[in-house]
Amino acid sequence: MKAYLCLLLTAAVCAALLCGCSVGELNNALGHAAQDSPIYDNRDDTVTDAFLPGARWLDEDGRPIQAHGGQVSRMPVDDAFAYIWVGEDKRSGHTGNCVSVYASDDLYHWRFGGDVLRVPPSREALDDDPYFAALYGACTPAEKDEIYAVLNPFAVIERPKMLYNEKNDNYVIWFHSDGATPQNDYLYDIGMAGVAVSDSPFGPFRLLGRSRLSRCPVDQLDCYPRSKGEARDLNLFLDEDGAAYVTYTSENNKTLYISRLNEDFTGLCKDPAEAVHGVDYIRLFPGAMREAPVLLRHEGRYYLMSSSTTGWASNQARVWWANEIFGTWHNQGNPCLGSEKNITFDTQSTSIFEAENGQWIYYGDRWNNYDLPDSRYVWLPVRFDDGKLTITWQSTWRWD
Ligand code: DGJ
């Protein structure tokens, strides 16, 4: 028995090293934290005027918030500003989830704004259901086939993010669009970015399409040359000069990219075939196997946080920083401090945002792969000490 366990452990360590995870990450991925760790303190969901990281979080109608892999940001809504939380409504499980939106004025209380990018239950619904007919009625049958290829009950629709586009006074959602192909039943074989638009953050959002993104320049070593321009976990970032960027994991999750968007925020600023590395996009940390990227700017410095790639299991986060978005990125290391820092407090990054008073907030997903809809949200205070982004555990806290 001992020999068997030893063999199993050695095989797991070898597998982890081959996939690029450290043994520490493997321990965390296999073991998680002890259940009596303070990071699992919050069983109570009755407190509504404070953050309780990891607790069940109910909306104003008393229903668990369904906005996983999402993003929180403050944006213009009907001539005022509100916090908008966009995410995956995982009630359908791993695939076929709609994109949901919640709104708040204080970050504690959230009203459900609806499923704003919806998945038709069948191809026929695109013709017959008035909701979908109103959105896609003008499309040809072939275009509707394309839409159904992206939005269907077996599709992967992950990590939706939203930007307000001032030029067009509209809202744009990007998401990771994936699924199996006739050649491969692996659910992440497509590796594309989907884009949808609406005049309101509360939808309905109309899908524009999906595409592959930037490619490895010919003078660099591509970590996955057989599949160009892949986009999986992604995030959006709006810079102070009005330029917007998409950051995403590519090359079979081995390499991160940041690409500048066009003025409408509906595509890249340059076609991937013509885009210039260092001008229109940048390829970062080849082979480092990072995903769940989050890009932000604080006091003139850019920060890029990401996780390692261990499926739904948590692992060690890392932050890089740069003075220019397409400049040199420096490794800051693990931003988390204290107990369970090596598993990011059992979360995976999805958004870091600034509250009205200048308090920055980390929002990570605590995935529950046995019951995905019951995955939890962990919001923690972020500090910038001597130019370093740090995150510490708090069992209960208020931003204001
Ligand atoms: C990690 C990603 O960050 C998630 O969005 C999801 O795709 C899981 N992998 C699936 O295993």
Short mmCIF file of N, CA and C and ligand atoms in Angstrom, two decimals, residues 158-159 188 233 291-292 311-312 348 367, ligand 1:
data_model
loop_
_atom_site.label_atom_id
_atom_site.label_comp_id
_atom_site.label_asym_id
_atom_site.label_seq_id
_atom_site.Cartn_x
_atom_site.Cartn_y
_atom_site.Cartn_z
N GLU A 158 -17.54 31.80 -20.67
CA GLU A 158 -16.88 32.08 -19.39
C GLU A 158 -16.29 33.48 -19.33
N ARG A 159 -16.12 33.93 -18.10
CA ARG A 159 -15.38 35.16 -17.78
C ARG A 159 -15.85 36.38 -18.56
N TYR A 188 -12.63 22.77 -24.37
CA TYR A 188 -11.89 24.02 -24.59
C TYR A 188 -11.10 23.94 -25.90
N ASP A 233 -9.22 32.26 -20.95
CA ASP A 233 -9.56 33.22 -19.87
C ASP A 233 -9.19 34.64 -20.32
N GLU A 291 -3.31 31.95 -16.23
CA GLU A 291 -4.65 32.26 -16.72
C GLU A 291 -5.35 33.17 -15.72
N ALA A 292 -6.65 33.40 -15.92
CA ALA A 292 -7.43 34.30 -15.06
C ALA A 292 -6.75 35.68 -14.94
N GLY A 311 -7.19 23.95 -13.48
CA GLY A 311 -8.63 23.70 -13.60
C GLY A 311 -9.42 24.54 -12.63
N TRP A 312 -10.31 23.88 -11.87
CA TRP A 312 -11.15 24.61 -10.91
C TRP A 312 -10.44 24.76 -9.55
N GLN A 348 -9.60 32.12 -7.32
CA GLN A 348 -8.91 32.41 -8.59
C GLN A 348 -9.32 33.82 -9.02
N TRP A 367 -14.18 28.44 -6.70
CA TRP A 367 -14.95 27.49 -7.51
C TRP A 367 -15.31 26.24 -6.72
C1 DGJ B 1 -9.89 27.70 -15.08
C2 DGJ B 1 -10.52 28.89 -15.71
O1 DGJ B 1 -9.97 30.03 -15.15
C3 DGJ B 1 -12.02 28.85 -15.49
O2 DGJ B 1 -12.61 29.99 -16.05
C4 DGJ B 1 -12.55 27.58 -16.09
O3 DGJ B 1 -12.29 27.59 -17.48
C5 DGJ B 1 -11.84 26.39 -15.47
N1 DGJ B 1 -10.40 26.50 -15.66
C6 DGJ B 1 -12.30 25.08 -16.08
O4 DGJ B 1 -11.54 24.02 -15.59
#
